[in-house]
Amino acid sequence: MKGDVFGSKGDFITSPEISQVFGELVGIWLLSRWLEDGKPRKTRLIELGPGRGTLMDDIVRTMSTFKEFKSTLETISLVETSEHLRKQQQEKLKPHGIPIQWHARVEDIEQGIMSALDVDTTLPAPQGVSMVPKLKFVLAPGSTPTAEVLSVSSPRFSSLSVGSQIEVSPASWAIAKNLGNLLASPSGGAALLIDYGDMRSFSNSFRAFRKHKVVDVFDELGSSDLTANVDFAYLKEAMSQKSLHHGFLNQREFLLKMGIEVRTAALSRLLPEDRQRAVKEGVTRLIDPLGMGGQYKVMAVTPTAGKAPYPFGDDTGASA
């Protein structure tokens, strides 16, 4: 990968980089699942695409204030392929004194320990894009084997009319399937999947970010971050093991119900006036209904069939 793509000097900024309160509330939610599961004596924290380690750092710091939980935490498992980012994660997390394991794939994570997972903006972009020497999108003259397989990969797609265009990510489906297997194992666990998208498919969300601006995906290849909206319904279908329950909220609803306003007020009282203003501005950005608060979604996956974990309600339906 190219240099640092995160933060104000990179291509984009993520919720954990905006405010520590985000990671703290994710940590509190994961801790509540540990308590609900009867305080398992062996636990681990897992993150897919941990970036610079900011989110995991806030999660571990928050959960470690509960000594009973910290005594159960055996490892931090990070799914990351970039050596550059692995070094940054090592620097960020080593002060916690908890063994760190890196994995190239979700399926490399062994079962047998209660797992608390966070998946944040890491899922691969959809397939269906072809490149030619002139660097433009092209349409196949007829049906292709790949299109035939992907078109039947979800029951929702059967209702689409001829000529419809959708983005499908089989790699994301495989990742979600492996996550579901991990959570449905006897050791159990809980997961939060956080990204921009919705409980439906998209037709044209594939885009590139460079220095916080959307640019043409073919412009200066290798110098931008490529991304696409997540079809959470597709992930839910992949994680359809009978023992799993799925909850779905937008980021604003999740953070407000988890007490972000109360936590922000408490944190602000400890800070000088200029820092108070920065904290409040960051939180406002996280819960902006027209921005990150509405665009980012949070899906909870827990082995509690028929029972929604707080603050999620019943399973949410999906459309193509």
Short mmCIF file of C-alpha atoms in Angstrom, two decimals:
data_model
loop_
_atom_site.label_atom_id
_atom_site.label_comp_id
_atom_site.label_asym_id
_atom_site.label_seq_id
_atom_site.Cartn_x
_atom_site.Cartn_y
_atom_site.Cartn_z
CA MET A 1 0.00 0.00 0.00
CA LYS A 2 1.01 3.64 -0.30
CA GLY A 3 1.88 5.82 2.72
CA ASP A 4 -0.51 6.59 5.57
CA VAL A 5 -4.04 6.76 4.14
CA PHE A 6 -5.70 7.56 7.48
CA GLY A 7 -6.27 10.86 9.27
CA SER A 8 -6.19 14.49 8.19
CA LYS A 9 -3.02 14.01 6.13
CA GLY A 10 -4.24 10.83 4.41
CA ASP A 11 -7.09 10.03 2.03
CA PHE A 12 -9.91 9.60 4.54
CA ILE A 13 -10.68 9.65 8.25
CA THR A 14 -12.55 6.99 10.22
CA SER A 15 -14.81 7.36 13.26
CA PRO A 16 -12.17 6.16 15.78
CA GLU A 17 -9.74 8.82 14.50
CA ILE A 18 -12.32 11.55 15.10
CA SER A 19 -13.06 10.85 18.77
CA GLN A 20 -11.90 8.41 21.43
CA VAL A 21 -15.50 8.24 22.65
CA PHE A 22 -16.39 6.10 19.63
CA GLY A 23 -13.97 3.33 20.62
CA GLU A 24 -14.94 3.62 24.26
CA LEU A 25 -18.60 2.95 23.50
CA VAL A 26 -17.73 0.03 21.23
CA GLY A 27 -15.68 -1.34 24.14
CA ILE A 28 -18.61 -0.92 26.53
CA TRP A 29 -20.90 -2.79 24.13
CA LEU A 30 -18.43 -5.67 23.82
CA LEU A 31 -18.05 -5.74 27.59
CA SER A 32 -21.83 -5.98 27.97
CA ARG A 33 -21.80 -9.05 25.72
CA TRP A 34 -19.10 -10.65 27.87
CA LEU A 35 -21.25 -10.09 30.96
CA GLU A 36 -24.35 -11.40 29.17
CA ASP A 37 -22.47 -14.54 28.15
CA GLY A 38 -21.67 -15.34 31.78
CA LYS A 39 -18.14 -13.87 32.00
CA PRO A 40 -16.15 -16.47 30.03
CA ARG A 41 -12.75 -17.11 31.60
CA LYS A 42 -10.87 -16.95 28.29
CA THR A 43 -11.47 -14.09 25.85
CA ARG A 44 -9.82 -12.35 22.92
CA LEU A 45 -10.46 -9.19 20.97
CA ILE A 46 -10.45 -9.40 17.17
CA GLU A 47 -10.45 -6.60 14.61
CA LEU A 48 -10.52 -6.79 10.84
CA GLY A 49 -8.69 -3.94 9.12
CA PRO A 50 -7.43 -2.26 12.31
CA GLY A 51 -5.75 0.65 10.51
CA ARG A 52 -3.26 2.32 12.85
CA GLY A 53 -4.69 0.51 15.87
CA THR A 54 -6.60 3.54 17.19
CA LEU A 55 -9.93 1.79 17.66
CA MET A 56 -8.46 -1.29 19.31
CA ASP A 57 -6.38 0.93 21.60
CA ASP A 58 -9.51 2.73 22.82
CA ILE A 59 -11.41 -0.56 23.19
CA VAL A 60 -8.67 -2.24 25.22
CA ARG A 61 -8.13 0.84 27.40
CA THR A 62 -11.84 0.98 28.19
CA MET A 63 -12.41 -2.71 28.80
CA SER A 64 -9.23 -3.04 30.85
CA THR A 65 -10.66 -0.73 33.52
CA PHE A 66 -12.77 -3.74 34.47
CA LYS A 67 -10.10 -5.90 36.11
CA GLU A 68 -12.22 -9.04 36.08
CA PHE A 69 -12.46 -8.86 32.30
CA LYS A 70 -8.82 -7.94 31.78
CA SER A 71 -7.74 -11.06 33.64
CA THR A 72 -9.54 -13.15 30.99
CA LEU A 73 -8.06 -11.37 27.94
CA GLU A 74 -5.51 -13.73 26.41
CA THR A 75 -4.83 -12.19 23.00
CA ILE A 76 -5.55 -9.39 20.58
CA SER A 77 -6.03 -10.84 17.09
CA LEU A 78 -5.70 -8.50 14.11
CA VAL A 79 -6.55 -9.42 10.53
CA GLU A 80 -4.07 -7.32 8.58
CA THR A 81 -1.87 -7.99 5.54
CA SER A 82 0.12 -4.73 5.42
CA GLU A 83 3.51 -4.92 7.14
CA HIS A 84 3.55 -1.12 7.27
CA LEU A 85 0.33 -1.05 9.29
CA ARG A 86 1.31 -4.02 11.43
CA LYS A 87 4.28 -2.02 12.70
CA GLN A 88 2.02 0.93 13.57
CA GLN A 89 -0.42 -1.39 15.34
CA GLN A 90 2.42 -2.94 17.32
CA GLU A 91 3.59 0.49 18.50
CA LYS A 92 0.08 1.57 19.43
CA LEU A 93 -0.95 -1.55 21.32
CA LYS A 94 2.21 -2.85 22.97
CA PRO A 95 1.82 -0.61 26.08
CA HIS A 96 -1.23 -2.70 27.05
CA GLY A 97 1.02 -5.71 27.59
CA ILE A 98 -1.36 -8.13 25.86
CA PRO A 99 -0.01 -10.63 23.27
CA ILE A 100 -0.86 -9.62 19.71
CA GLN A 101 -1.45 -12.08 16.89
CA TRP A 102 -1.68 -11.09 13.23
CA HIS A 103 -3.58 -13.07 10.62
CA ALA A 104 -3.87 -12.70 6.87
CA ARG A 105 -7.36 -14.25 6.80
CA VAL A 106 -10.32 -14.63 9.16
CA GLU A 107 -10.29 -18.40 8.70
CA ASP A 108 -6.78 -18.52 10.19
CA ILE A 109 -8.17 -17.54 13.61
CA GLU A 110 -8.60 -20.67 15.68
CA GLN A 111 -11.81 -21.42 17.56
CA GLY A 112 -12.00 -22.24 21.25
CA ILE A 113 -11.96 -18.78 22.89
CA MET A 114 -14.85 -16.35 23.35
CA SER A 115 -14.36 -13.74 20.59
CA ALA A 116 -15.33 -10.08 20.64
CA LEU A 117 -15.00 -8.71 17.12
CA ASP A 118 -15.06 -5.34 15.44
CA VAL A 119 -15.12 -5.07 11.66
CA ASP A 120 -14.61 -1.49 10.55
CA THR A 121 -14.50 -0.36 6.90
CA THR A 122 -12.40 -3.27 5.68
CA LEU A 123 -14.55 -5.25 3.28
CA PRO A 124 -13.33 -5.67 -0.31
CA ALA A 125 -14.89 -3.62 -3.10
CA PRO A 126 -17.43 -5.40 -5.35
CA GLN A 127 -16.53 -7.36 -8.44
CA GLY A 128 -17.90 -6.72 -11.89
CA VAL A 129 -15.42 -4.08 -13.08
CA SER A 130 -13.16 -4.77 -16.05
CA MET A 131 -10.14 -2.72 -17.13
CA VAL A 132 -8.87 -2.27 -20.68
CA PRO A 133 -5.81 -0.35 -21.92
CA LYS A 134 -7.86 2.87 -22.20
CA LEU A 135 -8.86 2.49 -18.53
CA LYS A 136 -12.62 2.68 -18.61
CA PHE A 137 -15.56 0.59 -17.49
CA VAL A 138 -16.81 -1.90 -20.05
CA LEU A 139 -19.92 -4.04 -20.35
CA ALA A 140 -19.59 -7.65 -21.40
CA PRO A 141 -21.44 -8.37 -24.67
CA GLY A 142 -23.29 -11.22 -23.03
CA SER A 143 -23.71 -13.14 -19.81
CA THR A 144 -20.48 -14.36 -18.20
CA PRO A 145 -19.89 -17.33 -15.86
CA THR A 146 -19.06 -14.92 -13.03
CA ALA A 147 -22.25 -12.93 -13.55
CA GLU A 148 -24.30 -16.13 -13.64
CA VAL A 149 -22.90 -17.31 -10.32
CA LEU A 150 -23.18 -13.94 -8.58
CA SER A 151 -26.74 -13.38 -9.78
CA VAL A 152 -27.94 -16.40 -7.80
CA SER A 153 -25.78 -15.78 -4.74
CA SER A 154 -28.66 -14.04 -2.96
CA PRO A 155 -32.41 -14.79 -3.14
CA ARG A 156 -32.98 -11.02 -3.31
CA PHE A 157 -31.35 -10.85 -6.72
CA SER A 158 -33.94 -13.12 -8.36
CA SER A 159 -36.47 -10.27 -8.40
CA LEU A 160 -34.21 -7.92 -10.35
CA SER A 161 -35.31 -7.07 -13.88
CA VAL A 162 -33.17 -7.69 -16.95
CA GLY A 163 -30.61 -4.93 -17.36
CA SER A 164 -30.35 -4.14 -13.64
CA GLN A 165 -26.91 -3.25 -12.34
CA ILE A 166 -25.76 -4.21 -8.86
CA GLU A 167 -22.44 -4.38 -7.06
CA VAL A 168 -21.62 -7.77 -5.54
CA SER A 169 -18.61 -8.64 -3.39
CA PRO A 170 -18.08 -12.41 -3.13
CA ALA A 171 -14.95 -11.80 -1.07
CA SER A 172 -17.04 -9.94 1.54
CA TRP A 173 -19.53 -12.83 1.58
CA ALA A 174 -16.71 -15.31 2.26
CA ILE A 175 -15.30 -13.15 5.07
CA ALA A 176 -18.73 -12.81 6.67
CA LYS A 177 -19.33 -16.56 6.37
CA ASN A 178 -16.11 -17.27 8.25
CA LEU A 179 -17.01 -14.70 10.90
CA GLY A 180 -20.36 -16.41 11.35
CA ASN A 181 -18.69 -19.78 11.77
CA LEU A 182 -16.43 -18.30 14.45
CA LEU A 183 -19.34 -16.77 16.37
CA ALA A 184 -21.53 -19.87 16.02
CA SER A 185 -18.79 -22.13 17.43
CA PRO A 186 -19.19 -23.48 20.99
CA SER A 187 -16.92 -20.74 22.37
CA GLY A 188 -19.30 -18.07 21.02
CA GLY A 189 -18.68 -14.35 20.90
CA ALA A 190 -20.13 -11.13 19.54
CA ALA A 191 -19.37 -8.85 16.61
CA LEU A 192 -20.06 -5.33 15.42
CA LEU A 193 -19.78 -4.64 11.68
CA ILE A 194 -19.42 -0.91 11.05
CA ASP A 195 -19.24 0.71 7.63
CA TYR A 196 -21.09 2.96 5.22
CA GLY A 197 -23.82 1.21 3.29
CA ASP A 198 -27.30 -0.13 4.02
CA MET A 199 -29.44 -3.25 4.22
CA ARG A 200 -29.61 -3.42 0.41
CA SER A 201 -27.47 -3.65 -2.70
CA PHE A 202 -26.05 -0.69 -4.61
CA SER A 203 -25.58 -0.10 -8.32
CA ASN A 204 -22.82 2.50 -8.59
CA SER A 205 -21.07 3.26 -5.31
CA PHE A 206 -17.55 2.15 -6.32
CA ARG A 207 -15.32 5.21 -5.90
CA ALA A 208 -11.86 6.48 -4.98
CA PHE A 209 -10.78 8.83 -2.20
CA ARG A 210 -7.60 10.87 -2.26
CA LYS A 211 -6.85 13.59 0.29
CA HIS A 212 -10.47 13.51 1.48
CA LYS A 213 -11.92 14.09 -1.98
CA VAL A 214 -13.70 11.72 -4.35
CA VAL A 215 -11.62 11.23 -7.50
CA ASP A 216 -11.93 9.10 -10.63
CA VAL A 217 -11.06 5.50 -9.83
CA PHE A 218 -8.66 5.41 -12.79
CA ASP A 219 -6.88 8.62 -11.85
CA GLU A 220 -3.27 8.05 -10.71
CA LEU A 221 -3.78 4.34 -10.09
CA GLY A 222 -2.29 3.19 -6.79
CA SER A 223 -2.48 6.62 -5.18
CA SER A 224 -6.07 6.52 -3.90
CA ASP A 225 -8.20 4.46 -1.54
CA LEU A 226 -10.81 2.42 -3.44
CA THR A 227 -14.06 1.72 -1.68
CA ALA A 228 -17.76 0.93 -2.12
CA ASN A 229 -20.90 0.87 -0.02
CA VAL A 230 -21.56 -2.32 1.91
CA ASP A 231 -24.61 -4.45 1.22
CA PHE A 232 -25.29 -5.47 4.82
CA ALA A 233 -28.12 -7.74 3.73
CA TYR A 234 -25.58 -9.78 1.74
CA LEU A 235 -23.40 -10.12 4.83
CA LYS A 236 -26.41 -11.09 6.92
CA GLU A 237 -27.24 -13.83 4.42
CA ALA A 238 -23.66 -15.10 4.67
CA MET A 239 -23.92 -15.15 8.47
CA SER A 240 -27.15 -17.13 8.48
CA GLN A 241 -26.14 -19.82 10.94
CA LYS A 242 -29.25 -20.73 12.96
CA SER A 243 -27.82 -19.67 16.31
CA LEU A 244 -26.98 -16.11 15.23
CA HIS A 245 -29.03 -12.96 15.74
CA HIS A 246 -28.55 -9.78 13.71
CA GLY A 247 -29.30 -6.25 14.89
CA PHE A 248 -29.07 -3.16 12.68
CA LEU A 249 -28.90 0.58 13.40
CA ASN A 250 -27.32 3.62 11.86
CA GLN A 251 -24.27 5.00 13.65
CA ARG A 252 -26.19 7.94 15.12
CA GLU A 253 -28.79 5.69 16.74
CA PHE A 254 -26.16 3.30 18.07
CA LEU A 255 -23.99 6.00 19.62
CA LEU A 256 -26.88 7.95 21.14
CA LYS A 257 -28.40 4.84 22.70
CA MET A 258 -24.96 3.86 24.04
CA GLY A 259 -24.73 7.21 25.84
CA ILE A 260 -22.34 9.26 23.72
CA GLU A 261 -23.77 12.55 25.00
CA VAL A 262 -23.31 11.58 28.64
CA ARG A 263 -19.76 10.31 28.02
CA THR A 264 -18.85 13.44 26.05
CA ALA A 265 -20.08 15.71 28.86
CA ALA A 266 -18.05 13.75 31.43
CA LEU A 267 -14.92 13.85 29.27
CA SER A 268 -15.30 17.57 28.56
CA ARG A 269 -15.30 18.44 32.25
CA LEU A 270 -11.74 17.10 32.47
CA LEU A 271 -10.41 19.15 29.55
CA PRO A 272 -9.40 22.77 28.92
CA GLU A 273 -11.87 24.90 26.97
CA ASP A 274 -10.17 24.54 23.57
CA ARG A 275 -10.07 20.76 23.89
CA GLN A 276 -13.72 20.70 25.02
CA ARG A 277 -14.71 22.41 21.79
CA ALA A 278 -12.72 19.92 19.68
CA VAL A 279 -14.29 16.94 21.47
CA LYS A 280 -17.82 18.28 20.99
CA GLU A 281 -17.20 19.05 17.32
CA GLY A 282 -15.89 15.52 16.77
CA VAL A 283 -18.91 13.91 18.42
CA THR A 284 -21.27 16.15 16.46
CA ARG A 285 -19.64 14.88 13.28
CA LEU A 286 -20.04 11.24 14.35
CA ILE A 287 -23.79 11.57 14.97
CA ASP A 288 -24.65 14.01 12.15
CA PRO A 289 -27.79 12.49 10.57
CA LEU A 290 -26.87 13.94 7.17
CA GLY A 291 -23.25 12.82 7.44
CA MET A 292 -21.47 9.98 9.23
CA GLY A 293 -24.33 9.43 11.68
CA GLY A 294 -26.71 8.48 8.89
CA GLN A 295 -24.32 7.12 6.28
CA TYR A 296 -22.50 4.67 8.55
CA LYS A 297 -24.38 1.61 9.74
CA VAL A 298 -23.78 -0.80 12.63
CA MET A 299 -24.75 -4.47 12.46
CA ALA A 300 -24.49 -6.59 15.58
CA VAL A 301 -24.09 -10.35 15.31
CA THR A 302 -24.50 -12.45 18.43
CA PRO A 303 -25.20 -16.13 19.19
CA THR A 304 -28.49 -15.26 20.88
CA ALA A 305 -31.10 -16.57 18.46
CA GLY A 306 -34.35 -14.64 18.82
CA LYS A 307 -32.97 -12.20 21.38
CA ALA A 308 -31.76 -8.77 20.31
CA PRO A 309 -28.74 -7.40 22.20
CA TYR A 310 -29.04 -3.84 23.51
CA PRO A 311 -29.42 -1.34 21.89
CA PHE A 312 -30.60 -3.23 18.82
CA GLY A 313 -34.17 -4.21 18.11
CA ASP A 314 -35.55 -7.05 16.05
CA ASP A 315 -33.88 -8.36 12.90
CA THR A 316 -34.15 -5.88 10.05
CA GLY A 317 -35.49 -7.00 6.70
CA ALA A 318 -33.67 -6.29 3.47
CA SER A 319 -34.40 -5.43 -0.12
CA ALA A 320 -32.39 -5.99 -3.27
#
